[in-house]
Short mmCIF file of C-alpha atoms in Angstrom, two decimals:
data_model
loop_
_atom_site.label_atom_id
_atom_site.label_comp_id
_atom_site.label_asym_id
_atom_site.label_seq_id
_atom_site.Cartn_x
_atom_site.Cartn_y
_atom_site.Cartn_z
CA MET A 2 0.03 -0.04 0.01
CA SER A 3 1.24 3.46 -0.88
CA ASN A 4 -0.09 7.07 -0.30
CA LEU A 5 -1.31 9.09 -3.13
CA THR A 6 -1.87 12.84 -2.77
CA ILE A 7 -4.62 13.92 -5.26
CA VAL A 8 -4.98 17.73 -5.43
CA MET A 9 -8.20 19.34 -6.80
CA TYR A 10 -8.21 22.74 -8.58
CA HIS A 11 -11.04 24.82 -10.13
CA TYR A 12 -10.52 28.43 -10.99
CA VAL A 13 -6.87 29.49 -11.50
CA ARG A 14 -6.54 33.06 -12.67
CA GLU A 15 -5.17 36.56 -12.20
CA LEU A 16 -7.88 37.20 -9.56
CA LYS A 17 -7.11 40.70 -8.69
CA ARG A 18 -7.17 41.90 -12.22
CA SER A 19 -10.14 39.84 -13.28
CA ARG A 20 -13.71 41.21 -13.65
CA TYR A 21 -14.80 39.01 -10.78
CA PRO A 22 -12.16 39.19 -8.12
CA GLU A 23 -14.46 37.76 -5.55
CA ILE A 24 -14.85 34.42 -7.26
CA LYS A 25 -13.52 31.53 -5.21
CA GLY A 26 -10.40 30.85 -7.16
CA LEU A 27 -6.59 30.48 -6.79
CA PRO A 28 -4.43 33.31 -7.81
CA PHE A 29 -2.12 32.40 -10.70
CA GLU A 30 1.01 33.46 -8.81
CA THR A 31 0.02 31.18 -5.85
CA PHE A 32 -0.61 28.33 -8.23
CA LYS A 33 2.97 28.66 -9.62
CA GLU A 34 4.24 28.75 -6.01
CA GLN A 35 2.17 25.69 -5.09
CA VAL A 36 3.49 23.75 -8.10
CA ALA A 37 7.02 24.54 -7.23
CA TYR A 38 6.39 23.52 -3.61
CA LEU A 39 4.79 20.19 -4.62
CA LYS A 40 7.57 19.46 -7.10
CA LYS A 41 10.10 19.54 -4.14
CA LEU A 42 8.25 17.04 -2.07
CA TYR A 43 6.28 14.78 -4.47
CA TYR A 44 6.70 12.61 -7.64
CA PHE A 45 4.08 13.54 -10.06
CA VAL A 46 2.20 10.58 -11.62
CA SER A 47 -0.10 10.37 -14.67
CA ALA A 48 -3.40 8.78 -15.28
CA ARG A 49 -1.57 6.11 -17.33
CA ASP A 50 0.63 5.35 -14.23
CA LEU A 51 -2.49 4.85 -12.17
CA PHE A 52 -4.10 2.56 -14.81
CA GLU A 53 -0.98 0.43 -15.00
CA CYS A 54 -0.56 0.17 -11.26
CA ARG A 55 -4.10 -0.86 -10.79
CA GLU A 56 -3.98 -3.43 -13.62
CA ASN A 57 -0.59 -4.89 -12.31
CA GLY A 58 -1.58 -4.63 -8.60
CA SER A 59 1.63 -2.68 -7.97
CA ASP A 60 2.39 0.17 -5.65
CA LEU A 61 2.80 3.79 -6.77
CA PRO A 62 6.21 5.56 -6.44
CA LYS A 63 6.94 7.01 -3.12
CA ASN A 64 5.26 10.40 -2.41
CA ALA A 65 3.11 10.14 -5.54
CA ALA A 66 0.95 13.08 -6.34
CA LEU A 67 -1.72 13.68 -8.99
CA LEU A 68 -2.99 17.21 -10.02
CA THR A 69 -6.69 17.36 -11.08
CA PHE A 70 -8.52 20.28 -12.70
CA ASP A 71 -12.30 20.29 -12.72
CA ASP A 72 -14.99 21.97 -14.99
CA GLY A 73 -13.14 22.78 -18.25
CA TYR A 74 -12.36 26.44 -17.47
CA LEU A 75 -10.33 28.50 -20.05
CA ASP A 76 -8.15 29.21 -17.01
CA HIS A 77 -6.79 25.76 -17.38
CA PHE A 78 -5.57 26.24 -20.92
CA GLN A 79 -4.51 29.86 -20.53
CA TYR A 80 -2.73 29.65 -17.20
CA VAL A 81 -2.34 26.07 -15.91
CA PHE A 82 -1.28 24.24 -18.99
CA PRO A 83 1.76 26.44 -19.90
CA VAL A 84 3.10 25.89 -16.38
CA LEU A 85 2.50 22.10 -16.40
CA ASP A 86 4.01 21.86 -19.90
CA LYS A 87 7.06 23.87 -18.96
CA GLU A 88 7.71 21.70 -15.86
CA LYS A 89 6.88 18.47 -17.60
CA ILE A 90 4.14 17.67 -15.10
CA PRO A 91 1.35 15.39 -16.18
CA ALA A 92 -2.23 16.20 -14.89
CA CYS A 93 -5.89 15.19 -15.40
CA PHE A 94 -8.51 17.60 -16.62
CA PHE A 95 -12.29 16.96 -16.14
CA PRO A 96 -14.51 19.18 -18.19
CA SER A 97 -18.32 18.63 -18.28
CA GLY A 98 -19.39 17.86 -21.92
CA LYS A 99 -22.19 20.44 -22.12
CA CYS A 100 -20.09 23.59 -21.63
CA ILE A 101 -17.52 22.49 -24.17
CA LEU A 102 -19.76 21.20 -26.90
CA GLU A 103 -22.81 23.40 -26.53
CA ARG A 104 -21.00 26.56 -25.22
CA LYS A 105 -23.70 26.90 -22.58
CA LEU A 106 -23.11 28.01 -18.98
CA LEU A 107 -23.55 25.30 -16.35
CA SER A 108 -25.89 26.19 -13.48
CA VAL A 109 -23.01 25.57 -11.01
CA ASN A 110 -20.99 28.35 -12.66
CA LYS A 111 -23.89 30.78 -12.84
CA ILE A 112 -24.21 30.34 -9.12
CA HIS A 113 -20.50 30.91 -8.61
CA PHE A 114 -20.62 34.26 -10.51
CA ILE A 115 -23.92 35.39 -8.77
CA LEU A 116 -22.25 34.83 -5.48
CA ALA A 117 -19.15 36.74 -6.68
CA SER A 118 -21.32 39.65 -7.87
CA VAL A 119 -23.49 40.13 -4.80
CA GLN A 120 -21.86 41.29 -1.65
CA ASN A 121 -24.76 40.83 0.62
CA LYS A 122 -25.61 37.13 0.37
CA ARG A 123 -28.69 37.66 2.53
CA GLN A 124 -30.20 39.38 -0.54
CA ILE A 125 -29.89 36.08 -2.52
CA VAL A 126 -31.28 34.13 0.37
CA GLN A 127 -34.25 36.31 0.61
CA HIS A 128 -34.83 36.14 -3.16
CA ILE A 129 -34.86 32.43 -3.05
CA CYS A 130 -37.13 32.30 0.03
CA ASP A 131 -39.61 34.63 -1.59
CA ALA A 132 -39.62 32.53 -4.81
CA VAL A 133 -40.24 29.38 -2.77
CA ASP A 134 -43.12 30.84 -0.79
CA THR A 135 -44.72 32.32 -3.87
CA SER A 136 -44.49 29.07 -5.93
CA GLN A 137 -45.07 26.63 -3.08
CA PRO A 138 -48.41 25.33 -4.31
CA ASP A 139 -47.18 24.90 -7.87
CA PHE A 140 -44.32 22.62 -6.86
CA SER A 141 -45.75 21.09 -3.64
CA LEU A 142 -42.84 22.50 -1.65
CA PRO A 143 -42.35 23.04 1.99
CA LYS A 144 -42.23 26.60 3.12
CA SER A 145 -38.93 28.45 3.07
CA GLU A 146 -38.53 28.09 6.85
CA PHE A 147 -38.07 24.38 6.37
CA PHE A 148 -35.24 24.79 3.96
CA LEU A 149 -33.62 27.42 6.07
CA GLU A 150 -33.61 25.24 9.14
CA ASN A 151 -32.30 22.23 7.32
CA LEU A 152 -29.79 23.61 4.84
CA ARG A 153 -28.49 26.92 6.27
CA LYS A 154 -25.38 25.51 7.97
CA PRO A 155 -21.66 26.45 7.47
CA GLY A 156 -19.41 24.23 5.34
CA ARG A 157 -15.65 23.79 5.08
CA PHE A 158 -15.19 26.78 2.91
CA ASP A 159 -18.57 28.45 2.87
CA THR A 160 -20.75 30.44 5.23
CA ALA A 161 -24.18 29.25 6.23
CA ASP A 162 -25.83 31.61 3.72
CA VAL A 163 -23.63 30.46 0.89
CA VAL A 164 -24.23 26.78 1.73
CA PHE A 165 -28.02 27.46 1.73
CA ILE A 166 -27.88 29.27 -1.65
CA LYS A 167 -25.76 26.47 -3.27
CA ARG A 168 -27.93 23.56 -1.98
CA MET A 169 -31.15 25.20 -2.96
CA LEU A 170 -29.98 26.16 -6.44
CA GLN A 171 -27.88 23.09 -7.15
CA ARG A 172 -29.94 20.32 -5.79
CA ASP A 173 -32.89 20.69 -3.40
CA LEU A 174 -35.43 22.64 -5.54
CA PRO A 175 -37.06 20.96 -8.61
CA GLU A 176 -34.82 21.56 -11.65
CA VAL A 177 -37.20 23.67 -13.76
CA PHE A 178 -37.81 25.96 -10.75
CA ARG A 179 -34.23 26.33 -9.63
CA ASP A 180 -33.12 27.05 -13.14
CA ALA A 181 -35.65 29.81 -13.44
CA ILE A 182 -34.46 31.36 -10.20
CA ILE A 183 -30.76 31.02 -11.28
CA ASP A 184 -31.48 32.62 -14.65
CA ASP A 185 -33.28 35.50 -13.06
CA LEU A 186 -30.39 36.10 -10.69
CA PHE A 187 -27.75 35.76 -13.31
CA THR A 188 -29.48 38.25 -15.65
CA ARG A 189 -30.04 40.67 -12.83
CA PHE A 190 -26.68 40.64 -11.26
CA VAL A 191 -24.07 39.18 -13.69
CA SER A 192 -24.83 39.31 -17.43
CA LYS A 193 -27.63 39.35 -19.98
CA ASP A 194 -25.44 37.71 -22.62
CA GLU A 195 -25.05 34.13 -21.54
CA ALA A 196 -23.48 32.96 -24.67
CA ALA A 197 -20.72 35.51 -24.66
CA PHE A 198 -20.05 34.71 -20.92
CA ALA A 199 -19.75 30.94 -21.72
CA GLN A 200 -17.34 31.72 -24.59
CA GLU A 201 -15.11 33.62 -22.10
CA LEU A 202 -15.33 31.04 -19.37
CA TYR A 203 -14.75 27.60 -20.91
CA MET A 204 -12.18 25.95 -23.23
CA THR A 205 -13.10 25.04 -26.72
CA THR A 206 -13.11 21.47 -28.08
CA GLU A 207 -9.82 22.29 -29.89
CA GLN A 208 -8.18 23.47 -26.63
CA VAL A 209 -9.23 20.27 -24.86
CA GLU A 210 -7.89 18.26 -27.74
CA CYS A 211 -4.62 20.23 -27.51
CA LEU A 212 -4.24 19.25 -23.79
CA LYS A 213 -4.72 15.66 -24.71
CA ARG A 214 -2.25 15.83 -27.60
CA ASN A 215 0.35 17.24 -25.13
CA GLY A 216 0.16 14.37 -22.63
CA MET A 217 -2.73 15.53 -20.44
CA TYR A 218 -5.48 13.17 -19.48
CA ILE A 219 -9.14 14.12 -20.16
CA GLY A 220 -11.71 12.33 -17.97
CA SER A 221 -15.38 12.47 -17.22
CA HIS A 222 -17.13 15.18 -15.08
CA GLY A 223 -20.58 14.38 -16.20
CA TYR A 224 -22.36 16.03 -19.12
CA ASP A 225 -24.65 18.55 -17.24
CA HIS A 226 -22.65 18.58 -13.91
CA TYR A 227 -25.57 17.09 -12.00
CA TRP A 228 -25.49 15.66 -8.56
CA LEU A 229 -25.29 12.04 -9.77
CA ASP A 230 -26.83 10.62 -6.55
CA THR A 231 -30.14 12.55 -7.13
CA LEU A 232 -30.79 11.08 -10.57
CA SER A 233 -33.08 8.32 -11.56
CA HIS A 234 -31.62 5.22 -13.31
CA GLU A 235 -32.63 6.53 -16.75
CA GLU A 236 -31.34 10.02 -15.99
CA LEU A 237 -28.04 8.68 -14.67
CA THR A 238 -27.59 6.42 -17.58
CA ARG A 239 -28.26 9.20 -20.04
CA GLU A 240 -25.79 11.54 -18.12
CA ILE A 241 -22.91 9.10 -18.13
CA GLU A 242 -23.47 7.89 -21.73
CA ARG A 243 -23.51 11.61 -23.02
CA SER A 244 -20.31 12.22 -21.05
CA LEU A 245 -18.63 9.13 -22.55
CA ALA A 246 -19.80 10.23 -26.03
CA PHE A 247 -18.07 13.59 -25.38
CA LEU A 248 -14.79 11.84 -24.33
CA GLN A 249 -14.95 9.67 -27.52
CA GLN A 250 -15.46 12.87 -29.60
CA ILE A 251 -12.19 14.30 -28.29
CA GLY A 252 -10.33 10.97 -28.63
CA SER A 253 -10.16 10.03 -24.96
CA ASP A 254 -10.24 6.31 -24.23
CA THR A 255 -13.63 5.16 -22.87
CA ARG A 256 -12.54 1.58 -22.11
CA ASN A 257 -10.30 2.58 -19.34
CA TRP A 258 -11.32 5.83 -17.94
CA ILE A 259 -11.66 8.12 -14.76
CA MET A 260 -14.95 9.55 -13.33
CA CYS A 261 -14.59 12.76 -11.33
CA TYR A 262 -17.91 13.12 -9.48
CA PRO A 263 -19.51 16.58 -9.76
CA TYR A 264 -19.87 17.94 -6.24
CA GLY A 265 -18.25 14.67 -5.07
CA ALA A 266 -21.64 13.05 -5.09
CA TYR A 267 -22.25 9.32 -5.73
CA ASN A 268 -24.12 6.33 -4.32
CA GLU A 269 -24.27 2.59 -4.90
CA ALA A 270 -26.41 3.07 -8.13
CA VAL A 271 -23.75 5.35 -9.49
CA LEU A 272 -20.90 2.99 -8.65
CA SER A 273 -22.75 -0.01 -10.13
CA LEU A 274 -23.33 1.80 -13.43
CA LEU A 275 -19.73 3.01 -13.68
CA LYS A 276 -18.50 -0.59 -13.24
CA GLN A 277 -20.80 -1.72 -16.08
CA LYS A 278 -19.37 1.12 -18.28
CA GLY A 279 -15.81 0.12 -17.62
CA CYS A 280 -14.78 2.95 -15.32
CA SER A 281 -11.42 2.29 -13.69
CA LEU A 282 -11.10 5.12 -11.13
CA GLY A 283 -13.39 7.53 -9.40
CA LEU A 284 -12.43 10.82 -7.66
CA THR A 285 -14.44 12.25 -4.86
CA THR A 286 -14.04 15.48 -2.70
CA GLU A 287 -13.40 13.70 0.53
CA PRO A 288 -10.39 15.74 1.90
CA ARG A 289 -7.68 13.27 2.83
CA LEU A 290 -4.77 11.26 1.36
CA ALA A 291 -5.66 8.30 -0.81
CA PHE A 292 -4.33 4.88 0.39
CA TRP A 293 -3.50 3.15 -2.96
CA GLY A 294 -4.40 -0.47 -2.80
CA LYS A 295 -6.65 -0.06 0.28
CA ASP A 296 -9.22 2.65 -0.76
CA ASP A 297 -11.84 1.67 -3.22
CA TYR A 298 -10.54 2.72 -6.67
CA LEU A 299 -13.93 4.22 -7.52
CA THR A 300 -14.07 6.48 -4.49
CA LEU A 301 -10.53 7.93 -4.15
CA PRO A 302 -10.33 11.07 -1.97
CA ARG A 303 -8.84 14.41 -3.02
CA LEU A 304 -7.38 17.32 -1.16
CA ASP A 305 -8.51 20.82 -2.07
CA THR A 306 -5.77 23.33 -3.26
CA ASN A 307 -6.61 25.27 0.03
CA ASP A 308 -5.69 22.16 2.04
CA ILE A 309 -2.29 22.29 0.36
CA LEU A 310 -1.96 26.06 1.07
CA LYS A 311 -2.46 25.41 4.79
CA VAL A 312 0.38 22.83 4.69
CA GLN A 313 2.54 25.40 2.88
CA GLY A 314 1.85 27.97 5.47
CA GLU A 315 3.00 25.60 8.31
CA ASP A 316 6.34 24.89 6.71
#
């Protein structure tokens, strides 16, 4: 058994000079410093290394580390890739198919930019509660007080208000209803031109293919970035199959592949379907080291970049 440090990244950009400095991202300079720090202490492994070690039942190199980048942001091509390419560091990228192929904003990203654009989060909370109470009979919903009592609790990196907003708009309201609320908030506080915003936020198919040609691994992050554990069997099957079709389109192998769970969410039904579809490895958001050969290969934990920053600060 050997330890594997899997690090998870999302936004990496020149935050202070960006239009949305309040977005929860990693400043580019900090990313470069973190890569230099990790390079001193770890041996970077690739997806191919993991596949081969799993197939052979062998251990990973000592102090193995894997870098992972979620959601398909243009940040990853513009800022991350040049650093990795220069340092000869392999990494895994997990774009959701919809944002790359259809050039449409994912709801999760609309929520990010709504939060980054509204300083007083209670304003968003109140908007959601008003919408719930107004539309309660149409969707057979509990009153807003029920949701506030059960969901408004602080998380690892978010305040209670932000957790409430995310859970309501990502998962706990009916999809049609929550999408309508998200679109209203996004238009009001962020942008009226969703297509232009998506073009600015995500990589193109050609850029994803460029990453792959240059030794980076491209894996699955779903197609619509749903909470997979909330889907029916039919919805789940469609979501996974559409994601695999996207991987095939960009030339990524779908006989031996990695699933990066959106929101870290999965259940036994998800794991069962992934096994049927030939998935080799699955990445969660459980914040700890992975114990290679002991942990379930379909539920490997990952450290957030902020966890690495804490360790850096202690050195």
